[in-house]
Amino acid sequence: MLEIKNLHVKLEDEDKQILKGVDLSLEAGKVHAIMGPNGSGKSTLSYVLSGKDGYEVTEGSAHLQGEDVLDMEPEERAAAGLFLAFQYPVEIPGVGNMTFLRTAVNAQRKARGEEELSAGDFLKVVREKAKTLKIDAEMLKRPVNVGFSGGEKKRNEILQMAMLEPKMCILDETDSGLDVDAMKLVSEGVNALRDAGRTFLVITHYQRLLDHIKPDVVHIMANGRIVKTGGPELALEVEQNGYADILAEEVA
Amino acid sequence: MGLPDIKTNLTDARLAAQPVPQSGAWLAAARDDALARLRAMGLPTKRDEYWKYTDPSTLTEAVAQSADVFDAADEAPLYDGIDRLKLVFVDGVFDVDASDDMAPEGVTIERLADAGAADIHWAKDLYGVLEAKGQSPVERPLAALNSATATDGVLIHVTGTPSKPISLIYRHADATSDATLHHVIKVDAGAEVTVLENGPAAARFNKCMEVDVADTGVFHHIRAQGRDHERRAVTHIFGRLGKESVFKSFTMTANGVLTRNEVVLELTGDDAQASVAGACMGDGAFHHDDTVFITHDAVNCESRQVFKKVLRNGAVGVFQGKILVQPDAQKTDGYQISQSLLLDDDSQFLAKPELEIYADDVACSHGSTSGAINEEALFYLRSRGVEKGTAEDLLVLSFLAEAIEEIESDDISEDILARLEAWLMRRRG
């Protein structure tokens, strides 16, 4: 699904290298998790893949189903099936959540040469998906993320994901700012989307999210590189011993 | 101290081209007073402090610059889905045939040209009276010119709650028209009315509206300026608010080479509420000036000024807003915000927010900002597949939203929003 090879990224405005040769191969239908200490480059990876300004790729590549994503505009990446659930979803006053969702869904459909959803059809689908995420009509009407609690914002991200049905979903610290109940709700939303044709990259600091969203593969990222890859047991090891052992191993 | 020659000459030349019309006794007296005020002040020039950011020369010169008539079919009509009483003016002249019958319940409407011929009229206590009061502490000579020379307008007396809004429609048909309209609106105690305005009106348009809202009266005003790139307009609203009354005025402006909108309100009764808001989109040769002066003269009143301007391709936005709180106006709640979204480096926003407070128990806040589009929000929208241009438009509407939300009626605010969306879509082609 997503092939990342030897990806090197620096900040555009500073001479600061953040990613120093990331290699990742994410197969269709799998859930990969990336864990790692603060500043290891996890969020940068998610931003670079989704096309945020401010980063410069100095080496390496990323291909989504064979297409070079690094060459695309952010909206083209979205239409190609890439989705980033933001760590900090942005508030947009004055734009209704519903309007936003419909604009996004139809923009992607249009970009893919599909017919736009009618207002009625859209409403039906959005109501059904919102219900499973416990998002009520009031929240759909409110301006995008304005006045939403941390949990509501993250649920709203998952609703967008459910509506857009991307192939490659990147979740950037979706568990941050969530209480136990909200984490459960969000995880259920994600699990409902697990599918043979869909891949997840779950970025997190903590094992607890991975109790709910069970990964197939766990990667440890440190200092701009993937330093260790293993099964779900790797996440447990981190939870018990911290990163120190793994990082020490790497240096040795 | 005499008036500088330049002002005397300017005023003489303008009055020679635009003489004081003949009228009946009450209106003739009001016009005489206004003329005396005008002659004492003289028309404004760029050197006047109050015109520091806006050059008034094309508004004051004897003959109006011509303006190509915009193709009305080029844009979706406004207020189409709203049941309203239509009063149509073409180049500043009331068009009886195009207008609806003037007799809804709860309101009487007369044409200034007709009522002005009478010897006596209720409007004599308001016509030019609120304007005269609004000349202090800042002079507004173009309003005095209007009171002296207005050739048409309507006198609206609201005695109840008319079932539909009164819609003043200004059509522009003659490329050289120079229109001066003066409206007087009297809202009785407990009465409630909504007045809508839209249309370019003329090549040059000077409009004055005096609004007296009695105790517990409610006045809503929604105005859409635009549909004509080249027109020049100066407008004044003078409002007096009684006890527990409500006055809300919203203006949307797009197009227009020059617009100066002045709103002068005096809150004279306790617990009155005022809101003056504007959403404006300027592109290219566009200069828009909102000048607002709100005086709190009573206890426990609230006033809001919410102005948003989106400027691109060298457009200029001006905001001069003042809240004056008199010594007895305790418990005043005053809010003022003026913001611009500058979409490029060529556009300009000039703001002069002022507070002058003489009471000690008040809450007043003001803020003025200029900024570019929010890159974080733009990326967020694009990451969801929204194309860059559409995402920018959404953020423009998002920016204007706070001003549009000042409109009380959801039907009307949706209409305004739809018009703004249509404008943005048309821009992108």
XYZ file of C-alpha atoms in Angstrom:
681
model
C 0.000 0.000 0.000
C 2.554 2.581 1.165
C 6.250 2.165 0.458
C 8.623 4.567 2.148
C 12.253 4.294 1.171
C 15.243 5.987 2.733
C 13.214 9.122 3.489
C 15.293 12.082 4.566
C 13.503 15.277 5.593
C 14.732 18.583 6.938
C 12.947 21.724 8.044
C 12.582 24.148 5.171
C 13.640 27.228 7.124
C 16.321 25.672 9.294
C 19.228 23.449 8.661
C 17.760 20.763 10.832
C 17.468 17.183 9.665
C 14.436 15.455 11.207
C 14.067 12.207 9.279
C 17.302 10.450 8.518
C 16.440 7.549 6.305
C 13.049 6.059 7.132
C 12.161 2.745 5.524
C 8.646 1.399 5.918
C 6.632 -1.032 3.915
C 2.949 -1.031 4.838
C 0.897 -3.800 3.300
C -2.803 -3.586 2.508
C -5.106 -4.670 5.305
C -2.478 -4.300 8.038
C -2.223 -2.075 11.078
C 1.249 -0.753 11.732
C 2.101 1.187 14.863
C 4.974 3.586 15.328
C 6.152 4.317 18.824
C 9.059 6.395 19.896
C 10.298 9.040 22.281
C 9.466 12.719 21.893
C 11.267 14.384 19.026
C 11.978 11.161 17.209
C 10.241 12.420 14.053
C 6.910 10.571 14.242
C 4.661 13.573 13.661
C 7.001 14.953 11.004
C 6.609 11.696 9.110
C 2.831 12.077 9.187
C 3.000 15.705 8.030
C 5.453 15.005 5.229
C 3.303 12.161 3.962
C 0.183 14.323 3.940
C 1.913 17.310 2.324
C 2.228 20.003 4.955
C 4.376 23.022 4.091
C 7.590 23.710 5.918
C 9.457 20.477 5.223
C 11.936 19.588 2.554
C 12.504 16.055 1.350
C 16.231 15.787 0.701
C 16.366 12.122 -0.192
C 14.201 9.069 -0.547
C 10.665 8.379 -1.708
C 7.123 7.494 -0.679
C 4.740 5.683 -2.996
C 1.061 5.061 -2.375
C -0.087 2.146 -4.510
C 2.755 2.881 -6.859
C 2.112 6.623 -7.076
C 4.693 9.120 -5.895
C 2.814 10.969 -3.147
C 5.599 13.396 -2.320
C 5.024 15.007 -5.693
C 1.323 15.681 -5.084
C -0.600 18.592 -3.570
C -2.239 17.755 -0.216
C -5.697 17.534 -1.827
C -4.360 15.166 -4.496
C -2.935 12.902 -1.818
C -6.333 12.890 -0.133
C -8.044 11.983 -3.387
C -5.475 9.227 -3.895
C -6.657 7.741 -0.600
C -4.366 9.163 2.057
C -5.846 10.434 5.295
C -4.229 11.995 8.339
C -6.144 12.107 11.621
C -4.598 15.188 13.214
C -3.088 15.269 16.664
C -4.491 18.768 16.992
C -7.568 19.121 14.762
C -7.955 22.734 13.596
C -10.934 24.881 14.583
C -12.691 26.612 11.706
C -15.266 29.110 12.964
C -18.165 29.935 10.710
C -17.949 26.749 8.645
C -20.493 24.150 9.687
C -19.171 20.645 10.286
C -21.734 19.269 7.858
C -20.792 21.745 5.117
C -17.149 20.867 5.657
C -17.766 17.119 5.452
C -19.889 17.419 2.358
C -17.402 19.717 0.629
C -14.608 17.260 1.397
C -16.516 14.149 0.339
C -17.676 15.698 -2.902
C -14.297 17.252 -3.686
C -12.705 13.804 -3.466
C -15.445 12.172 -5.480
C -15.051 14.842 -8.133
C -11.264 14.429 -8.195
C -11.749 10.694 -8.729
C -14.252 11.284 -11.501
C -17.171 9.999 -9.448
C -20.567 11.621 -9.194
C -21.137 13.965 -6.248
C -23.427 12.751 -3.479
C -26.831 14.401 -3.354
C -27.707 16.330 -0.202
C -30.191 13.623 0.790
C -27.831 10.691 0.278
C -25.044 12.485 2.063
C -27.250 13.247 5.036
C -28.295 9.619 5.322
C -24.745 8.324 5.318
C -23.380 10.953 7.669
C -26.147 10.448 10.217
C -25.584 6.730 10.307
C -21.814 7.016 10.721
C -22.110 9.818 13.248
C -24.423 7.716 15.350
C -21.919 4.916 15.851
C -19.373 7.509 16.991
C -21.966 9.080 19.299
C -21.812 12.360 17.407
C -25.190 14.046 17.683
C -26.984 16.339 15.248
C -25.943 19.370 17.270
C -22.259 18.538 16.846
C -22.738 18.123 13.107
C -24.284 21.554 12.870
C -21.642 23.353 14.907
C -18.665 25.025 13.253
C -15.795 22.620 12.602
C -14.137 21.688 15.922
C -15.077 25.027 17.521
C -15.777 24.531 21.206
C -15.366 20.761 20.845
C -13.812 18.894 23.753
C -10.624 16.913 23.118
C -12.663 13.748 22.770
C -15.180 15.355 20.437
C -12.409 16.598 18.175
C -10.895 13.144 17.872
C -14.281 11.549 17.259
C -14.836 14.141 14.570
C -11.536 13.111 12.942
C -12.685 9.500 12.865
C -16.039 10.577 11.424
C -14.203 12.342 8.605
C -12.177 9.195 8.047
C -15.317 7.094 7.974
C -16.945 9.438 5.462
C -13.926 9.724 3.188
C -13.114 5.991 3.258
C -9.396 6.419 2.630
C -7.083 3.515 1.786
C -4.160 4.675 3.868
C -5.022 6.086 7.278
C -2.419 7.767 9.428
C -3.448 8.403 13.024
C -1.163 10.924 14.695
C -1.398 10.495 18.464
C -5.127 10.084 18.252
C -5.084 8.926 21.882
C -3.682 12.193 23.224
C -6.191 14.113 25.297
C -8.664 11.230 25.462
C -10.205 9.732 28.555
C -10.803 5.977 28.785
C -14.344 6.102 27.398
C -13.443 8.369 24.516
C -10.472 6.191 23.641
C -12.744 3.187 23.509
C -15.213 4.998 21.265
C -12.516 6.234 18.905
C -10.886 2.806 18.760
C -14.190 1.151 17.951
C -14.604 3.681 15.151
C -11.192 2.793 13.791
C -11.701 -0.964 14.171
C -14.980 -0.745 12.288
C -12.989 0.577 9.331
C -10.413 -2.211 9.359
C -10.603 -3.881 6.035
C -8.516 -6.027 3.735
C -8.089 -3.077 1.401
C -7.195 -0.492 4.023
C -3.964 0.165 5.862
C -3.413 1.980 9.144
C -0.349 3.694 10.496
C -0.963 4.413 14.166
C 1.449 6.840 15.797
C 1.368 6.778 19.568
C 3.394 7.213 22.698
C 1.521 4.661 24.685
C 0.707 1.003 24.547
C -2.835 1.569 25.865
C -4.232 2.662 22.469
C -2.804 -0.525 21.018
C -4.862 -2.535 23.509
C -7.875 -1.268 21.626
C -6.495 -1.038 18.108
C -4.461 -4.206 17.817
C -1.464 -3.736 15.541
C 0.029 -6.336 13.260
C 3.438 -4.715 13.277
C 5.098 -2.341 15.738
C 7.979 -0.058 14.807
C 10.152 1.918 17.151
C 11.318 5.232 15.822
C 14.216 7.166 17.276
C 16.345 9.991 16.029
C 14.651 10.106 12.633
C 14.866 6.398 11.833
C 13.056 3.144 12.420
C 15.328 1.385 14.870
C 13.365 -1.742 15.613
C 10.446 -3.622 14.143
C 8.522 -6.434 15.717
C 5.121 -7.813 16.623
C 2.644 -6.455 19.188
C 4.908 -7.714 21.983
C 7.338 -4.904 21.150
C 4.806 -2.355 22.337
C 4.436 -4.208 25.640
C 8.172 -4.241 26.070
C 8.256 -0.468 25.648
C 5.435 -0.051 28.112
C 7.345 -2.050 30.741
C 10.902 -0.942 30.197
C 10.693 2.373 28.358
C 12.753 3.140 25.308
C 16.143 3.113 26.997
C 16.872 -0.601 26.494
C 15.854 -0.595 22.864
C 17.824 2.531 22.114
C 20.861 1.158 23.929
C 20.586 -1.996 21.858
C 20.509 0.116 18.729
C 23.622 2.048 19.643
C 25.419 -1.176 20.575
C -12.902 82.238 11.725
C -14.047 81.917 8.156
C -14.136 78.788 6.080
C -11.099 78.195 3.855
C -11.772 79.353 0.289
C -11.265 75.875 -1.059
C -14.198 74.599 0.993
C -16.430 77.552 0.182
C -15.753 77.117 -3.513
C -16.272 73.384 -3.384
C -19.584 73.817 -1.587
C -20.778 76.594 -3.916
C -19.947 74.571 -6.993
C -21.741 71.525 -5.661
C -24.856 73.490 -4.678
C -24.910 75.174 -8.074
C -25.044 71.749 -9.685
C -27.370 70.308 -7.071
C -29.748 73.048 -5.874
C -32.086 72.836 -2.887
C -35.437 71.618 -4.213
C -38.726 73.438 -3.590
C -40.846 71.958 -0.788
C -43.702 72.635 1.598
C -43.257 74.638 4.788
C -41.927 71.973 7.205
C -39.437 70.488 4.770
C -38.354 73.869 3.417
C -37.497 74.920 6.972
C -35.546 71.701 7.568
C -33.677 72.172 4.294
C -32.815 75.775 5.191
C -31.340 74.634 8.493
C -29.336 71.903 6.770
C -28.085 74.342 4.160
C -26.914 76.713 6.898
C -25.084 73.811 8.586
C -23.470 72.823 5.319
C -22.356 76.362 4.531
C -20.841 76.718 7.981
C -18.894 73.432 7.678
C -18.145 73.321 3.984
C -17.692 70.061 2.115
C -14.820 67.872 3.325
C -11.400 67.591 1.755
C -8.621 65.051 2.121
C -6.982 67.332 4.691
C -9.798 66.877 7.195
C -8.849 64.532 10.022
C -12.071 62.562 9.603
C -11.213 61.945 5.951
C -7.600 61.050 6.528
C -7.907 57.565 5.081
C -10.518 58.220 2.393
C -10.271 60.851 -0.294
C -13.713 62.513 -0.524
C -13.012 64.435 -3.743
C -15.138 62.257 -6.031
C -17.974 62.480 -3.498
C -17.811 66.254 -3.238
C -17.056 67.380 -6.788
C -19.863 69.179 -8.609
C -20.448 66.575 -11.276
C -20.398 62.859 -10.540
C -18.006 60.618 -12.384
C -19.869 58.249 -14.611
C -20.133 54.560 -13.793
C -20.887 51.796 -16.254
C -24.157 50.109 -15.475
C -23.529 46.603 -14.275
C -25.443 43.804 -15.927
C -27.962 42.893 -13.237
C -28.445 39.458 -14.774
C -24.809 38.763 -14.060
C -25.461 37.916 -10.442
C -28.039 35.968 -8.523
C -30.711 38.257 -7.085
C -30.785 38.801 -3.355
C -33.683 38.324 -0.905
C -35.555 36.400 -3.618
C -37.014 33.852 -1.254
C -38.057 36.462 1.276
C -41.586 37.793 1.272
C -41.123 41.547 1.449
C -42.662 44.866 0.502
C -40.650 46.154 -2.435
C -40.013 49.837 -2.921
C -37.952 50.518 -6.004
C -35.816 53.535 -6.778
C -34.205 53.916 -10.183
C -31.224 56.260 -10.173
C -32.631 57.782 -6.996
C -36.183 58.279 -8.240
C -39.053 56.326 -6.774
C -40.591 53.982 -9.330
C -44.281 53.584 -8.522
C -44.928 50.929 -11.135
C -42.066 48.701 -10.063
C -42.981 49.037 -6.384
C -45.511 47.174 -4.281
C -48.592 48.824 -2.874
C -47.657 50.858 0.187
C -50.224 49.699 2.660
C -49.251 46.815 4.924
C -50.691 46.758 8.419
C -48.665 48.351 11.207
C -46.794 50.797 9.031
C -47.431 53.879 6.960
C -45.061 54.741 4.168
C -44.976 57.994 2.284
C -42.748 59.294 -0.402
C -40.618 62.249 0.701
C -41.501 64.075 -2.503
C -45.214 63.848 -1.582
C -45.056 64.336 2.188
C -42.601 67.166 1.723
C -45.182 69.213 -0.116
C -47.397 69.395 2.995
C -47.173 72.275 5.423
C -46.813 70.059 8.463
C -45.751 66.450 8.976
C -44.629 64.138 11.813
C -41.269 63.787 10.108
C -40.459 67.407 10.897
C -39.259 66.320 14.343
C -36.777 63.923 12.775
C -35.837 65.039 9.272
C -32.427 66.688 9.540
C -32.842 66.691 13.314
C -30.945 63.488 14.051
C -28.472 64.421 11.332
C -27.917 67.828 12.968
C -27.359 66.154 16.330
C -24.863 63.796 14.723
C -22.733 66.726 13.527
C -21.186 66.979 16.950
C -18.471 66.289 17.968
C -17.514 65.362 14.410
C -18.728 67.194 11.326
C -20.460 65.219 8.593
C -21.054 67.808 5.857
C -22.115 65.293 3.215
C -25.044 64.377 5.457
C -26.042 68.033 5.750
C -25.769 68.286 1.965
C -28.126 65.331 1.798
C -30.717 66.858 4.141
C -30.608 70.099 2.175
C -30.848 68.646 -1.301
C -32.367 65.145 -1.181
C -34.902 64.792 -3.945
C -36.585 61.583 -2.902
C -36.825 58.971 -0.172
C -39.428 57.443 2.081
C -40.916 58.374 5.422
C -41.758 55.206 7.285
C -43.835 55.286 10.439
C -43.946 51.922 12.173
C -46.857 51.670 14.572
C -47.082 47.899 14.920
C -45.268 44.870 13.590
C -45.684 44.654 9.823
C -45.849 41.075 8.599
C -42.952 41.439 6.202
C -39.753 43.416 5.791
C -39.697 46.656 3.868
C -37.251 46.253 1.031
C -35.670 49.301 -0.545
C -34.256 48.385 -3.933
C -31.879 50.738 -5.667
C -31.483 50.248 -9.384
C -28.875 51.901 -11.491
C -29.838 52.592 -15.086
C -28.061 55.776 -16.164
C -24.254 55.793 -16.336
C -24.079 59.401 -15.154
C -26.764 59.429 -12.456
C -26.126 61.310 -9.231
C -28.733 60.326 -6.645
C -29.495 61.780 -3.238
C -32.030 59.940 -1.091
C -33.168 60.693 2.421
C -35.254 58.277 4.472
C -36.823 58.842 7.862
C -37.952 55.864 9.929
C -39.923 56.260 13.121
C -40.476 53.110 15.158
C -43.119 53.568 17.842
C -42.963 52.075 21.331
C -43.278 48.301 21.106
C -43.276 48.317 17.303
C -40.871 46.213 15.245
C -39.667 46.453 11.673
C -37.024 45.045 9.342
C -35.709 47.250 6.558
C -33.728 45.710 3.710
C -31.674 47.630 1.212
C -29.831 46.477 -1.866
C -28.579 47.599 -5.220
C -25.976 49.995 -6.616
C -28.438 52.932 -6.834
C -26.570 55.301 -9.134
C -23.162 56.283 -10.485
C -22.860 58.416 -7.372
C -25.107 57.887 -4.399
C -25.560 59.984 -1.278
C -28.014 58.426 1.116
C -29.070 59.422 4.570
C -31.313 57.440 6.883
C -32.588 58.819 10.166
C -34.029 56.231 12.512
C -35.822 56.953 15.735
C -36.548 53.854 17.795
C -38.877 54.617 20.694
C -38.853 52.726 24.022
C -39.027 48.940 23.485
C -39.085 49.399 19.706
C -37.069 47.065 17.483
C -35.305 48.008 14.275
C -33.452 45.567 12.031
C -31.569 46.746 9.000
C -29.783 44.562 6.451
C -28.085 46.191 3.538
C -26.284 44.721 0.553
C -24.128 47.074 -1.415
C -22.603 45.965 -4.637
C -23.399 44.648 -8.077
C -21.654 47.628 -9.546
C -17.895 47.999 -9.769
C -17.685 51.684 -10.491
C -20.289 53.335 -8.294
C -19.327 55.701 -5.533
C -21.409 55.986 -2.416
C -21.531 57.895 0.805
C -24.187 56.848 3.276
C -25.156 57.977 6.744
C -27.370 56.335 9.295
C -28.333 58.430 12.295
C -30.078 56.465 14.986
C -31.616 57.363 18.326
C -32.446 54.532 20.680
C -35.025 54.738 23.451
C -35.325 52.654 26.582
C -35.062 48.878 26.051
C -35.022 49.373 22.314
C -33.050 47.293 19.826
C -31.197 48.589 16.796
C -29.305 46.192 14.555
C -27.725 47.103 11.266
C -25.682 44.833 9.012
C -24.027 45.725 5.725
C -22.479 43.483 3.122
C -20.327 45.194 0.549
C -18.678 43.778 -2.527
C -17.720 45.821 -5.553
C -17.899 49.581 -5.659
C -14.871 51.731 -6.322
C -15.613 53.908 -3.303
C -17.909 53.416 -0.339
C -18.065 55.428 2.849
C -20.653 54.172 5.309
C -21.130 56.222 8.436
C -23.293 55.092 11.305
C -23.962 57.462 14.174
C -25.987 56.137 17.081
C -27.067 57.613 20.340
C -28.335 55.316 23.068
C -30.570 57.637 25.041
C -32.741 55.188 27.001
C -31.634 52.673 29.617
C -31.150 49.029 28.603
C -30.982 49.737 24.876
C -29.070 47.402 22.582
C -27.248 48.341 19.408
C -25.317 46.285 16.899
C -23.578 47.593 13.806
C -21.826 45.027 11.651
C -20.274 44.761 8.245
C -18.830 42.072 6.003
C -16.946 43.350 3.039
C -15.024 41.792 0.183
C -12.783 44.050 -1.818
C -10.974 43.151 -4.985
C -8.785 45.519 -6.985
C -9.926 49.130 -7.332
C -12.007 49.100 -4.184
C -11.979 51.467 -1.266
C -14.340 50.788 1.586
C -14.644 52.926 4.690
C -16.749 52.152 7.742
C -16.980 55.055 10.119
C -19.010 54.423 13.244
C -19.721 56.620 16.234
C -21.748 55.246 19.119
C -22.631 57.413 22.099
C -23.819 55.815 25.318
C -26.012 58.275 27.160
C -28.004 55.927 29.399
C -27.520 53.173 31.929
C -26.977 49.479 31.219
C -26.882 49.687 27.432
C -25.008 47.339 25.152
C -23.398 48.184 21.835
C -21.488 45.999 19.401
C -19.432 46.890 16.358
C -18.276 43.909 14.309
C -16.505 44.678 11.042
C -14.715 42.204 8.800
C -12.986 42.960 5.546
C -11.431 40.611 3.021
C -9.087 42.494 0.737
C -7.111 41.467 -2.324
C -5.413 42.867 -5.407
C -4.742 46.247 -3.885
C -8.137 46.825 -2.277
C -8.229 49.242 0.644
C -10.327 48.896 3.788
C -10.819 51.591 6.414
C -12.379 51.398 9.835
C -12.905 54.359 12.116
C -14.957 53.341 15.096
C -15.638 55.093 18.328
C -17.481 54.328 21.519
C -18.198 57.384 23.645
C -19.483 56.670 27.137
C -20.973 59.698 28.847
C -20.567 60.218 32.622
C -24.015 58.893 33.487
C -23.885 55.848 31.223
C -22.916 53.398 33.953
C -22.964 49.634 33.309
C -22.237 50.203 29.657
C -21.181 47.109 27.741
C -19.335 48.155 24.610
C -17.679 45.797 22.144
C -15.810 46.720 19.036
C -13.847 44.517 16.683
C -12.474 45.345 13.254
C -10.454 42.807 11.369
C -9.088 42.396 7.924
C -7.972 39.371 5.999
C -5.315 40.489 3.555
C -4.983 38.015 0.725
C -1.885 39.637 -0.737
C 0.768 42.218 0.018
C -0.808 44.937 -2.133
C -3.974 45.307 -0.093
C -4.274 47.639 2.840
C -6.300 47.971 6.001
C -6.335 51.203 7.963
C -8.015 51.233 11.332
C -8.628 53.812 13.995
C -10.486 52.262 16.910
C -11.312 54.663 19.727
C -12.805 54.514 23.181
C -13.698 57.603 25.166
C -15.097 56.754 28.564
C -16.318 59.145 31.256
C -18.233 56.686 33.429
C -16.405 54.485 35.918
C -18.462 51.312 35.917
C -18.302 50.112 32.328
C -16.983 47.168 30.319
C -15.646 48.164 26.935
C -13.353 46.188 24.697
C -11.934 46.834 21.297
C -9.620 45.019 18.981
C -8.291 45.464 15.507
C -6.224 42.979 13.543
C -4.889 42.355 10.073
C -3.787 38.954 8.987
C -3.227 36.519 6.191
C -5.081 33.302 5.648
C -4.577 30.725 8.413
C -2.115 28.211 6.941
C -2.931 25.526 9.504
C -6.606 25.687 8.633
C -5.818 25.757 4.917
C -3.722 22.608 5.228
C -6.402 20.922 7.315
C -9.013 21.530 4.622
C -6.694 20.496 1.799
C -5.697 17.334 3.630
C -9.365 16.375 3.445
C -9.308 16.716 -0.312
C -10.691 20.231 -0.609
C -8.992 21.972 -3.521
C -6.891 24.989 -2.556
C -9.155 27.670 -4.066
C -12.268 26.206 -2.461
C -10.442 25.891 0.844
C -9.454 29.556 0.694
C -13.048 30.540 -0.049
C -14.268 28.531 2.914
C -11.769 30.337 5.113
C -12.891 33.703 3.721
C -16.467 32.859 4.685
C -15.230 31.589 8.024
C -13.530 34.927 8.590
C -16.677 36.904 7.719
C -18.930 34.695 9.807
C -18.742 36.672 13.039
C -20.166 39.733 11.289
C -22.850 37.773 9.434
C -23.906 36.159 12.700
C -24.988 39.597 13.918
C -28.002 39.299 11.601
C -31.021 38.223 13.628
C -32.985 36.451 10.903
C -31.588 33.075 9.795
C -33.362 33.324 6.439
C -31.688 36.604 5.673
C -28.254 35.585 6.914
C -28.421 32.436 4.782
C -29.322 34.601 1.822
C -26.385 36.891 2.482
C -24.085 33.908 2.854
C -25.343 32.412 -0.409
C -24.631 35.691 -2.164
C -21.111 35.807 -0.784
C -20.537 32.203 -1.858
C -21.830 32.997 -5.330
C -19.464 35.935 -5.533
C -16.503 33.822 -4.515
C -17.406 31.073 -6.956
C -17.820 33.555 -9.773
C -14.426 35.031 -8.975
C -12.783 31.692 -9.464
C -14.826 31.108 -12.609
